[in-house]
XYZ file of C-alpha atoms in Angstrom:
572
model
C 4.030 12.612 -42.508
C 2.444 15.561 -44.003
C -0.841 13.109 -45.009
C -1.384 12.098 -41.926
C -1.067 15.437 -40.348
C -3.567 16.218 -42.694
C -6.152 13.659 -40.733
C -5.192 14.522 -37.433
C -6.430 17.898 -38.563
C -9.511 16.999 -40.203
C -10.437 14.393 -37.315
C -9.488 17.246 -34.380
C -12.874 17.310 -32.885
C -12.633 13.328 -32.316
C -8.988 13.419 -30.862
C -9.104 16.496 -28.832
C -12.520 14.889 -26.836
C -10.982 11.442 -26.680
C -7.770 13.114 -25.426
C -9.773 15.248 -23.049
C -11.384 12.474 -21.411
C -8.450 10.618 -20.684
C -6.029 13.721 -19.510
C -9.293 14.803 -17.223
C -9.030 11.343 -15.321
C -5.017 11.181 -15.462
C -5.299 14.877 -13.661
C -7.439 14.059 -11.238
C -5.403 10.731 -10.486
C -2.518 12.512 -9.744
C -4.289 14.939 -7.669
C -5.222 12.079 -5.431
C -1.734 10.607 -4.918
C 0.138 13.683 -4.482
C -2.425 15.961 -2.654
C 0.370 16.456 -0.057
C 3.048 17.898 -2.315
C 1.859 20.530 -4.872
C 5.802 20.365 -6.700
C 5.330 16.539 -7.045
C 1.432 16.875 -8.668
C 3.433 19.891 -11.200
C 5.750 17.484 -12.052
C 3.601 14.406 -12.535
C 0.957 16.601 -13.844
C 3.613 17.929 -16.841
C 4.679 14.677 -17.591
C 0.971 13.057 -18.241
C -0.311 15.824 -20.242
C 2.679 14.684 -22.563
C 2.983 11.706 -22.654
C -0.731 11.236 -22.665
C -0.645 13.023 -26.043
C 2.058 11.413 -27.336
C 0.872 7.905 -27.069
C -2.533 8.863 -28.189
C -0.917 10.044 -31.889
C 1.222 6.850 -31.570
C -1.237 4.751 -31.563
C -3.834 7.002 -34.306
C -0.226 7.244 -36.234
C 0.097 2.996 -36.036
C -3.314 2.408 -36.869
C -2.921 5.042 -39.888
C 0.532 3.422 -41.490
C -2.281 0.477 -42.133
C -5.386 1.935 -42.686
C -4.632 5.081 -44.314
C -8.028 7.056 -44.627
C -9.776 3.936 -43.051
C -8.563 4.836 -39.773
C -11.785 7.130 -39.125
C -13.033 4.122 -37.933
C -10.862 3.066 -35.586
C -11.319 6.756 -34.562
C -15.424 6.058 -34.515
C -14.365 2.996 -32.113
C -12.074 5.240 -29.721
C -14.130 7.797 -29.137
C -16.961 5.530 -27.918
C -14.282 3.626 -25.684
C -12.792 6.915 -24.444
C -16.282 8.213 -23.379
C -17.527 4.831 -22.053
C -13.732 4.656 -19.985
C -14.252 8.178 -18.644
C -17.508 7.043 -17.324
C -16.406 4.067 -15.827
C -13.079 5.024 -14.293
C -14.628 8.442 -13.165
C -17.031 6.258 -11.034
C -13.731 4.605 -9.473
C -12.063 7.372 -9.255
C -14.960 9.203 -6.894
C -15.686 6.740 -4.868
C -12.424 4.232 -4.773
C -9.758 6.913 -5.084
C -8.705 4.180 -7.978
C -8.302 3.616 -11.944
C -8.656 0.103 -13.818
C -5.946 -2.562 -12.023
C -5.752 -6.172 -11.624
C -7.749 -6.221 -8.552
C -10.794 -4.893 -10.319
C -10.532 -7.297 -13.120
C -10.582 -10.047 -10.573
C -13.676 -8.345 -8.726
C -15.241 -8.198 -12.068
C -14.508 -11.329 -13.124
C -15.636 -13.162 -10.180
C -19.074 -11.150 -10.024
C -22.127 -12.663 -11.989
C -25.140 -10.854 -13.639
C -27.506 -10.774 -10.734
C -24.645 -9.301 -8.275
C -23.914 -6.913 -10.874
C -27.372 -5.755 -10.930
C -27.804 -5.518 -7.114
C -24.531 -3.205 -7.383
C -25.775 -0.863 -10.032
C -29.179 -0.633 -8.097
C -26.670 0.496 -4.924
C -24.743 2.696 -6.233
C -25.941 3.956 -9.490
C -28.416 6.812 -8.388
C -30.744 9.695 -10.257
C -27.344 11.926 -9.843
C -25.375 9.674 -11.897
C -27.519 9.082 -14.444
C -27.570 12.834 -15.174
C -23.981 12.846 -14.947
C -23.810 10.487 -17.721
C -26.282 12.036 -19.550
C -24.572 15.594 -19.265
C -21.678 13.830 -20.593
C -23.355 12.387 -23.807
C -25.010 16.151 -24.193
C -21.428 17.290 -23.797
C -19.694 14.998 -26.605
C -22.273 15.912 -29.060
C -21.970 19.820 -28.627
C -18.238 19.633 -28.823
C -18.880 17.560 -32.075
C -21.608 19.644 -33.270
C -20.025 23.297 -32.494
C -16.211 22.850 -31.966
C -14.474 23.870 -35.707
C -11.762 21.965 -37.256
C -8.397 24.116 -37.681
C -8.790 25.942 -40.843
C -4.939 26.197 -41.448
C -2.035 24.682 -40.454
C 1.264 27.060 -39.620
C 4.377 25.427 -41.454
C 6.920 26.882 -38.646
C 4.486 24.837 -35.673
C 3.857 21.894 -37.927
C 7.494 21.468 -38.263
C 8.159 22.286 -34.356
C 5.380 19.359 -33.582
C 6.974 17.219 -35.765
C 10.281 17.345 -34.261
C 9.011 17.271 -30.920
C 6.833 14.169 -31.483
C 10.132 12.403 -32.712
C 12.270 13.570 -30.009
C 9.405 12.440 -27.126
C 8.961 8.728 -29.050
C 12.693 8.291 -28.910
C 12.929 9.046 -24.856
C 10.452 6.885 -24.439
C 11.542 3.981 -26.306
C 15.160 4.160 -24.562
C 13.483 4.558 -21.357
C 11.268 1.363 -22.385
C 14.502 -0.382 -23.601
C 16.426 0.233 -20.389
C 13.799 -0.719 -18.161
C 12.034 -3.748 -20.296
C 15.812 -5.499 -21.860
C 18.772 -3.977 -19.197
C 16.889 -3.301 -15.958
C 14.632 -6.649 -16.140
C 11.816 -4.807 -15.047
C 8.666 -5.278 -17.081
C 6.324 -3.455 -14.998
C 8.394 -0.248 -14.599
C 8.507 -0.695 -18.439
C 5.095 -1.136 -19.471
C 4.072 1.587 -16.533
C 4.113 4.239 -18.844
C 1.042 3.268 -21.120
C -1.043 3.562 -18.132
C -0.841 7.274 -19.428
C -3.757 6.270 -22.081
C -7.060 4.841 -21.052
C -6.960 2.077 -24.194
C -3.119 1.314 -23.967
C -3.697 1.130 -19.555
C -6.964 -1.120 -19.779
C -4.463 -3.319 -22.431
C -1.723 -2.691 -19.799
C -3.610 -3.927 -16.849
C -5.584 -6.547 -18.565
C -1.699 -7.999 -18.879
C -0.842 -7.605 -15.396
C -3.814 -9.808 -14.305
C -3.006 -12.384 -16.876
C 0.476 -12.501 -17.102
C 2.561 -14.382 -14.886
C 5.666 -11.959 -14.576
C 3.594 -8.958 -13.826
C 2.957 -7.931 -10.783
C -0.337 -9.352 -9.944
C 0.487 -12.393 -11.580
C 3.300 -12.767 -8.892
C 1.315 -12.097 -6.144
C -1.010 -15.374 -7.358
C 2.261 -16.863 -7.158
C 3.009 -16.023 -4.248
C -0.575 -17.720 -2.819
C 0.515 -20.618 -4.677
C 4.111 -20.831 -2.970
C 2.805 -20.592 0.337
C -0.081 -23.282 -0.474
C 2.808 -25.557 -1.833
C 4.989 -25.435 1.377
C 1.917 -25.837 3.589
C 0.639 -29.249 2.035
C 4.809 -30.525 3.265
C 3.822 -29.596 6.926
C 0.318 -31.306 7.214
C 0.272 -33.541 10.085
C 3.375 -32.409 11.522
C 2.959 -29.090 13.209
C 1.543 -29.671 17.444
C -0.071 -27.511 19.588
C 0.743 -28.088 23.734
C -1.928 -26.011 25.209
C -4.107 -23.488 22.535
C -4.869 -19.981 24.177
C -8.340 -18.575 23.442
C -7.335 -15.782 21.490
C -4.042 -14.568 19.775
C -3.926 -10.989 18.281
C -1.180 -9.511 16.157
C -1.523 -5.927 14.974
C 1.010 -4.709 12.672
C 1.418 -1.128 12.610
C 3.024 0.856 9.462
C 6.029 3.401 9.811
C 5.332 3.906 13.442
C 8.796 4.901 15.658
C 9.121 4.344 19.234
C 11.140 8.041 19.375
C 7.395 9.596 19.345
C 5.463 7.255 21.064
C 5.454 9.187 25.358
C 5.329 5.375 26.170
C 9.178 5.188 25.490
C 9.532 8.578 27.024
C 8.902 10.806 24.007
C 7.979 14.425 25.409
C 4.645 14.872 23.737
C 1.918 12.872 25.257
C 1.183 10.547 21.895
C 0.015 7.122 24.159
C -2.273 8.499 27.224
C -4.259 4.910 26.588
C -1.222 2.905 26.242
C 0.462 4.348 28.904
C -2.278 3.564 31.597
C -2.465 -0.275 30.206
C 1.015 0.108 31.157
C 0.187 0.928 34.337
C -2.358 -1.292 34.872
C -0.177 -3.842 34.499
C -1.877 -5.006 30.991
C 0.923 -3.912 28.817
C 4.541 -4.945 28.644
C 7.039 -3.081 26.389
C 9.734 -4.338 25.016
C 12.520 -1.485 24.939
C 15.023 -3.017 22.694
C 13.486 -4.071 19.689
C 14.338 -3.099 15.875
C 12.966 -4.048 12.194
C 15.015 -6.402 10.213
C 14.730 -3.525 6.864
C 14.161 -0.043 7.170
C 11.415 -0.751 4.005
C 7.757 -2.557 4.638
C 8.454 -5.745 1.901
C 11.361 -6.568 2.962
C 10.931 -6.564 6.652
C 7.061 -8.080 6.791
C 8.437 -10.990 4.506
C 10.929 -11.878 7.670
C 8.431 -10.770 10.225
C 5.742 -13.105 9.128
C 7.529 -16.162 7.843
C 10.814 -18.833 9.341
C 12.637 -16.307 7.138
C 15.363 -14.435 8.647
C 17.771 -11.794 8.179
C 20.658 -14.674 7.677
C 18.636 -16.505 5.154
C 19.218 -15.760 1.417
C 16.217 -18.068 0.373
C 12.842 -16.836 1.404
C 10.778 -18.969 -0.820
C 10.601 -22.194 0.741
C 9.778 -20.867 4.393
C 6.233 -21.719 6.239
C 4.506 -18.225 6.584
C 2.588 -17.279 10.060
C -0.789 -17.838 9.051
C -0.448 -21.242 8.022
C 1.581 -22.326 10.979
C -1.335 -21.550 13.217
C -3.797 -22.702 10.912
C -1.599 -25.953 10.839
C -1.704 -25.682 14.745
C -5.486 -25.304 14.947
C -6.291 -22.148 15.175
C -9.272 -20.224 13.087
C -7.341 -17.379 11.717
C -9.021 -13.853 10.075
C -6.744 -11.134 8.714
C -8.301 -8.032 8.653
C -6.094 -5.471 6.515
C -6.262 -1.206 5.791
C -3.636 -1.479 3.308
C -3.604 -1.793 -0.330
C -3.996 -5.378 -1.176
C -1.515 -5.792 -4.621
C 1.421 -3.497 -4.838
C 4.989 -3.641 -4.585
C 5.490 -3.499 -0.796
C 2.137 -5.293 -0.121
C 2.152 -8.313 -2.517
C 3.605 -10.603 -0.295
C 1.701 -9.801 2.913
C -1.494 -9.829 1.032
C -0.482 -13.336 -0.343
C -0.351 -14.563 2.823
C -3.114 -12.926 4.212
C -4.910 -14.822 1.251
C -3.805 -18.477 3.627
C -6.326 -17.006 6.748
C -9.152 -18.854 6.623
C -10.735 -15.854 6.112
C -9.468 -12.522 4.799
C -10.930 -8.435 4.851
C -9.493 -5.755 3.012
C -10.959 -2.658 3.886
C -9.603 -1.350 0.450
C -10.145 -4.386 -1.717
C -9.477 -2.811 -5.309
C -6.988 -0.591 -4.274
C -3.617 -1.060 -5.279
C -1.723 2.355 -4.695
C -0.872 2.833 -0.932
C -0.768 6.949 -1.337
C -4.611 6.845 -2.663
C -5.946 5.287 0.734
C -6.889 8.957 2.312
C -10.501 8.363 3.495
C -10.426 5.071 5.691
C -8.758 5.081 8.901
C -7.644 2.335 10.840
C -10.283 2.232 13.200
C -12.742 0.786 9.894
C -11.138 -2.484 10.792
C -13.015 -2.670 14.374
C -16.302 -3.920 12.897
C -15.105 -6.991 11.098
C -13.177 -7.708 14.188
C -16.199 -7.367 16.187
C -18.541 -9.329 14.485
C -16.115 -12.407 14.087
C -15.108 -12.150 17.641
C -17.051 -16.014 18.168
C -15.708 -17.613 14.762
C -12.105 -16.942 15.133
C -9.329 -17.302 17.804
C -6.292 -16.203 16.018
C -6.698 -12.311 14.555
C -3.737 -10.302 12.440
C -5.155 -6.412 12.051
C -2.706 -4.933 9.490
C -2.944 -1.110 9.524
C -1.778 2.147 8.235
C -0.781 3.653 10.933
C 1.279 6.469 10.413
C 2.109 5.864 7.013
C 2.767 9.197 4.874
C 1.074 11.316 4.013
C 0.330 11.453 8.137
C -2.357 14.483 7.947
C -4.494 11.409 6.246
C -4.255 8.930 8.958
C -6.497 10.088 11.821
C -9.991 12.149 11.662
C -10.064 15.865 12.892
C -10.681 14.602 16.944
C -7.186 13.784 17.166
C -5.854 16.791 15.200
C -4.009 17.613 18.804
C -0.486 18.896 17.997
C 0.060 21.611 15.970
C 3.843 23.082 14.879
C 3.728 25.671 17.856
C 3.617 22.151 20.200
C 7.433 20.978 18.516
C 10.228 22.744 20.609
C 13.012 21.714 17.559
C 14.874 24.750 16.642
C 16.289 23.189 13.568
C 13.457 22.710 11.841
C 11.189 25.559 9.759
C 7.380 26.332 10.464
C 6.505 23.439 7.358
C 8.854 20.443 9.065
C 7.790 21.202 12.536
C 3.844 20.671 11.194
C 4.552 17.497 9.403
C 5.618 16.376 12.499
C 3.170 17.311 14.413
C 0.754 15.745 11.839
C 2.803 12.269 12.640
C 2.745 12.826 16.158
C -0.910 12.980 15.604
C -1.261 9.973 13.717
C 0.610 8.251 16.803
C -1.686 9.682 18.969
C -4.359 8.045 17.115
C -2.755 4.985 16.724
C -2.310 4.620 20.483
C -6.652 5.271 20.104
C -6.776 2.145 17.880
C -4.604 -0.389 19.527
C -6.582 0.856 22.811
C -10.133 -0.081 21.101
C -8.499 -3.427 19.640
C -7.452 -4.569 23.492
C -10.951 -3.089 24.557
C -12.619 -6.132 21.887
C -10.443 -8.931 23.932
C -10.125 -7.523 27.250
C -12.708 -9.764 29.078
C -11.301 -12.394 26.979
C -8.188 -14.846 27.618
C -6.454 -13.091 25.105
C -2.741 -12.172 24.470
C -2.119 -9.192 22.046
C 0.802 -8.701 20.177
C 1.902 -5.320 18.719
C 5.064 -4.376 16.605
C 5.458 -2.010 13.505
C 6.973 -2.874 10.156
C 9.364 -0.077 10.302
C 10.331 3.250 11.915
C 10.183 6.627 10.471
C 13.048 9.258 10.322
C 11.153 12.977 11.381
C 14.613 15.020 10.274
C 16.415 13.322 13.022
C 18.886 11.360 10.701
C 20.628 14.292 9.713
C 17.414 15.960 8.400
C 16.293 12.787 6.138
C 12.077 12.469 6.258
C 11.071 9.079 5.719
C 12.192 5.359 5.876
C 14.281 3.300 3.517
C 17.434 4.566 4.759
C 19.364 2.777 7.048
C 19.477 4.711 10.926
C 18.797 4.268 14.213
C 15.500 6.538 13.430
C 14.414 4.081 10.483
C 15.011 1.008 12.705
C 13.463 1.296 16.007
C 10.328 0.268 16.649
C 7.596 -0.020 19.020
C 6.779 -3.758 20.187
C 4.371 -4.101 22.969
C 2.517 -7.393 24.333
C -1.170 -6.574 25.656
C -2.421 -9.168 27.732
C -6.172 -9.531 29.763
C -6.678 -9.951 33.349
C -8.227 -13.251 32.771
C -4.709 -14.119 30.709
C -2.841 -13.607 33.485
C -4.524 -15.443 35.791
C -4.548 -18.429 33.463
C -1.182 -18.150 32.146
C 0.957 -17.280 34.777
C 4.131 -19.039 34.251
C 3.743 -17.501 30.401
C 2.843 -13.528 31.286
C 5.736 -13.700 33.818
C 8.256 -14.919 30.636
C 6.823 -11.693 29.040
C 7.909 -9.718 32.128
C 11.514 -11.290 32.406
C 12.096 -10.640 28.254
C 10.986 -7.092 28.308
C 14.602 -5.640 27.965
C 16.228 -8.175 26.070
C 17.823 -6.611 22.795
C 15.491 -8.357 20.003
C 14.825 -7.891 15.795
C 11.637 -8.970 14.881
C 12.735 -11.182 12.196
C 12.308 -13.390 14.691
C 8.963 -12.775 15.777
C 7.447 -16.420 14.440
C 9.929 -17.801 17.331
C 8.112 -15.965 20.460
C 4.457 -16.506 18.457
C 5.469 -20.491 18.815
C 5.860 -19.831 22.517
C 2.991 -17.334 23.160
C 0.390 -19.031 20.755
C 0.439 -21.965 23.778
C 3.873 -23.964 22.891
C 2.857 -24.322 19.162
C 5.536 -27.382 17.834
C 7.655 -27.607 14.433
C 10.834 -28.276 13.413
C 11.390 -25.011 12.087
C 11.102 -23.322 15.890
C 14.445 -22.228 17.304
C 14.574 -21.644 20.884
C 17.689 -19.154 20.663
C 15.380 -17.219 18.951
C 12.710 -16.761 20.967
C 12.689 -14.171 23.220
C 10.246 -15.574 25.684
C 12.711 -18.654 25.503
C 15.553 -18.628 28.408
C 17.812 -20.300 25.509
C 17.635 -17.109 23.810
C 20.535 -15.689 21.884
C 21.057 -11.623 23.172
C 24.410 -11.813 21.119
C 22.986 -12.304 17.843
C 24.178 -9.330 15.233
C 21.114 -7.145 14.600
C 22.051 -5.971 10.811
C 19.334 -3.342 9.622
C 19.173 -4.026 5.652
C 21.549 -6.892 5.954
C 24.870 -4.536 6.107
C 24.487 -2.238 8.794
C 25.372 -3.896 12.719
C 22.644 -1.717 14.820
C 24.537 -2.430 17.776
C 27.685 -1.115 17.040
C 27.277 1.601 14.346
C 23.416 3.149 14.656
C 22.544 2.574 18.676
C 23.897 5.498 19.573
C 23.489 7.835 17.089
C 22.400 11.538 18.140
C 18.905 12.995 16.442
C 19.437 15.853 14.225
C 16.215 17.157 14.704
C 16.636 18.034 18.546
């Protein structure tokens, strides 16, 4: 051990700048995702400077069991890569909020020489060549002036020592547990994303590798393109309406929307549609799950709450495709995560397909594009498609991200909750906010449609707790507050007068006690009587067959009806 300490010190320069370049992009990484929560960025902040350090004398330490004196080479080799990666990533990082992931590799794999020279002519300007070249000036001064350490301290050489041991063994149990107990791979291999060579390995896996997470999201694409070849043929379509619109909204609650009689006026557009007689609200309706993945996997497939096989059920997309219909899915959200692998996989069966954040693949780093950056691709499709799925962000968390400054209306003063502190009472004002701008961007999505024969159907994944279940913030958790959701149908004047037996179903369903789980039912019926075995009219709300007795269990354990309906907010 004492040799090789011996190299570390006589090779500082070369660690400490190939160290510094990775920490530098780790920090600022962090900074991004937890912006909101200075304790959190601490925390995560602690933990990367550590573990970024440890796995970089790992893997010097692995190379030099081997090579011995050789490894100065390998040390040549990482420095280059470490200054090339800072380059590169720091580009992603400043203008995609993102580091290396699967998506990327995809992007770059599927990109040719000439495209990549059109993109470098875009984006690559006189300020980022002198960036680059201030960081090539910078490498060679730190090389040329920064000394070695003359002397090593026996009491701190024998402290690092045992503290390097100590760190490797956490982190192999923690791999151990994860990777051979827990089953889970990617929670295992997460933590060399803490060094830019082991993290472009890491992610170079994930896009290849068939039980990572990207590489089941490809599988997912394939599932869904396997049980769509079985229903060729045998899917009918009675009478096709012009245009069908689903919006699905993200962690928005029907307790702060002033359409369901919340005190704060959050839906002034909404609420004249209403009046108008354009918009119907349903005032009964909850999510299946309390989470986003498991909910949109029932929402947007035959799958339902009952069903303990998912897999082999036609998604929504292809049932309308199989119907006729020209579907586009037009998407804010992060396009391969956890919660968003499955949606994205079958927004992948639209016969076409925008992501507004197409190589991002970390919900919480999506701070700069609201939901109203979806409009344009809307608009300028408007003639090729007739069946349109806007998936947005709604009021996801952090909230104070989700709308611009115009709709920064509520402030803490504007919460009359006498429970809550200064800080709570302005985060939910900042989600109030969010609603309030949500209410702007359903508004501009009818405004594309409204001279159209178009039917417009709007419904969030999930609600959001704001301290009312017994001070909880956030979803997940099974409560009334995490459960009920908005669901609205918008429909045009020209709708109404075509479809009149249809719009006055809508009217007649409106209070019917409904989980949307079984939303794929009511599409059937509202997409113009769209045939398949799969359809079942009890339910379908729109369908006079319709089952109001069915249990409505929120994360398949907890009956709605019986144990959360009536629950009292905390937070009041």
């Amino acid at each position: 051990m004492s040799n090789f300490l011996a190299f570390l010190k006589k090779y500082f320069k070369i660690i400490f700048l190939i160290y510094l370049s990775n920490i530098i992009l780790m920090l600022y990484f962090i900074y991004i995702l937890y912006i909101h929560d200075f304790n959190w960025f601490l925390s995560r902040s602690f933990k990367s400077i550590i573990y970024s350090l440890v796995f970089e004398v790992v893997l010097i330490h692995l190379f030099y069991l081997f090579l011995k004196q050789k490894t100065k080479y390998f040390l040549y080799f990482y420095l280059v890569f470490a200054v090339l990666d800072f380059i590169f990533e720091g580009f992603l990082l400043l203008n995609y909020h993102t580091l290396i992931n699967p998506l990327l590799i995809q992007v770059l794999l599927d990109t040719n020489l000439r495209e990549s020279y059109e993109f470098l002519i875009t984006f690559i300007g006189f300020k980022d060549l002198l960036s680059i070249l201030g960081i090539v000036i910078a490498v060679f001064l730190v090389l040329k002036f920064l000394k070695n350490p003359k002397q090593t301290y026996p009491k701190i050489r024998k402290i690092f020592i045992i503290f390097y041991f100590i760190v490797i063994i956490i982190l192999s149990v923690d791999f151990i547990n994860k990777f051979f107990i827990k089953n889970d791979s990617f929670g295992a291999l997460e933590r060399l994303n803490e060094n830019a060579l082991l993290r472009i390995l890491n992610k170079t896996y994930e896009f290849f590798g068939n039980d990572s997470l990207y590489g089941k999201y490809k599988s997912y694409i394939k599932n869904y393109e396997n049980i769509t070849q079985g229903y060729k043929g045998k899917v009918l379509l009675k009478e096709k309406i012009p245009y069908v619109v689903l919006i699905i909204g993200e962690s928005t609650g029907r307790n702060h929307m002033s359409l369901y009689g919340y005190e704060l006026d959050t839906n002034p557009r909404l609420k004249k549609l209403e009046k108008e007689g354009n918009l119907i609200k349903f005032d009964d309706v909850i999510s299946p799950f309390a989470h986003t993945a498991a909910s949109l996997l029932r929402v947007l497939t035959f799958a339902s709450n009952e069903d303990k096989v998912w897999e082999d059920k036609l998604d929504l997309v292809d049932l309308f495709n199989l119907a006729g219909y020209k579907s586009i899915f037009i998407s804010n959200q992060e396009k391969a995560s956890l919660p968003s692998s499955i949606t994205s996989a079958i927004a992948s069966r639209a016969n076409k397909s925008i992501f507004a954040n197409s190589i991002t693949n970390d919900d919480k780093t999506i701070v700069s594009k609201y939901d109203e950056v979806l409009l344009p691709f809307a608009k300028e499709n408007l003639n090729n498609y007739d069946f349109f799925i806007f998936h947005l962000l709604g009021t996801h968390a952090n909230y104070k991200y989700r709308y611009p400054k115009d709709f920064e209306k509520f402030s803490a003063k504007d919460i009359n909750t006498s429970s809550l502190n200064t800080k709570q009472k302005q985060l939910v004002a900042e989600y109030d906010n969010a609603v309030l701008y949500n209410d702007f961007v359903v508004n501009e999505v009818f405004n594309l449609f409204k001279d159209k024969d178009s039917v417009i159907i709007y419904l969030s994944d999930h609600s959001e707790s704001l301290y009312e279940d017994k001070g909880f913030l956030g979803h997940f958790k099974p409560s009334r507050f995490t459960a009920e959701i908005p669901f609205l149908i918008i429909v045009s004047d020209t709708f109404k007068q075509n479809h009149k037996e249809l719009y006055e179903k809508i009217i007649k369903a409106k209070s019917k006690a409904f989980m949307s789980d079984d939303l794929i039912h009511a599409l059937c019926t509202l997409g113009g009587g769209i045939m398949i075995k799969d359809y079942n009219a009890t339910r379908d709300i729109l369908n006079p067959k319709f089952n109001e007795k069915r249990k409505r269990m929120l994360n398949q354990g907890v009956d709605y009806d019986k144990e959360l309906k009536n629950e009292k907010a905390f937070a009041r």
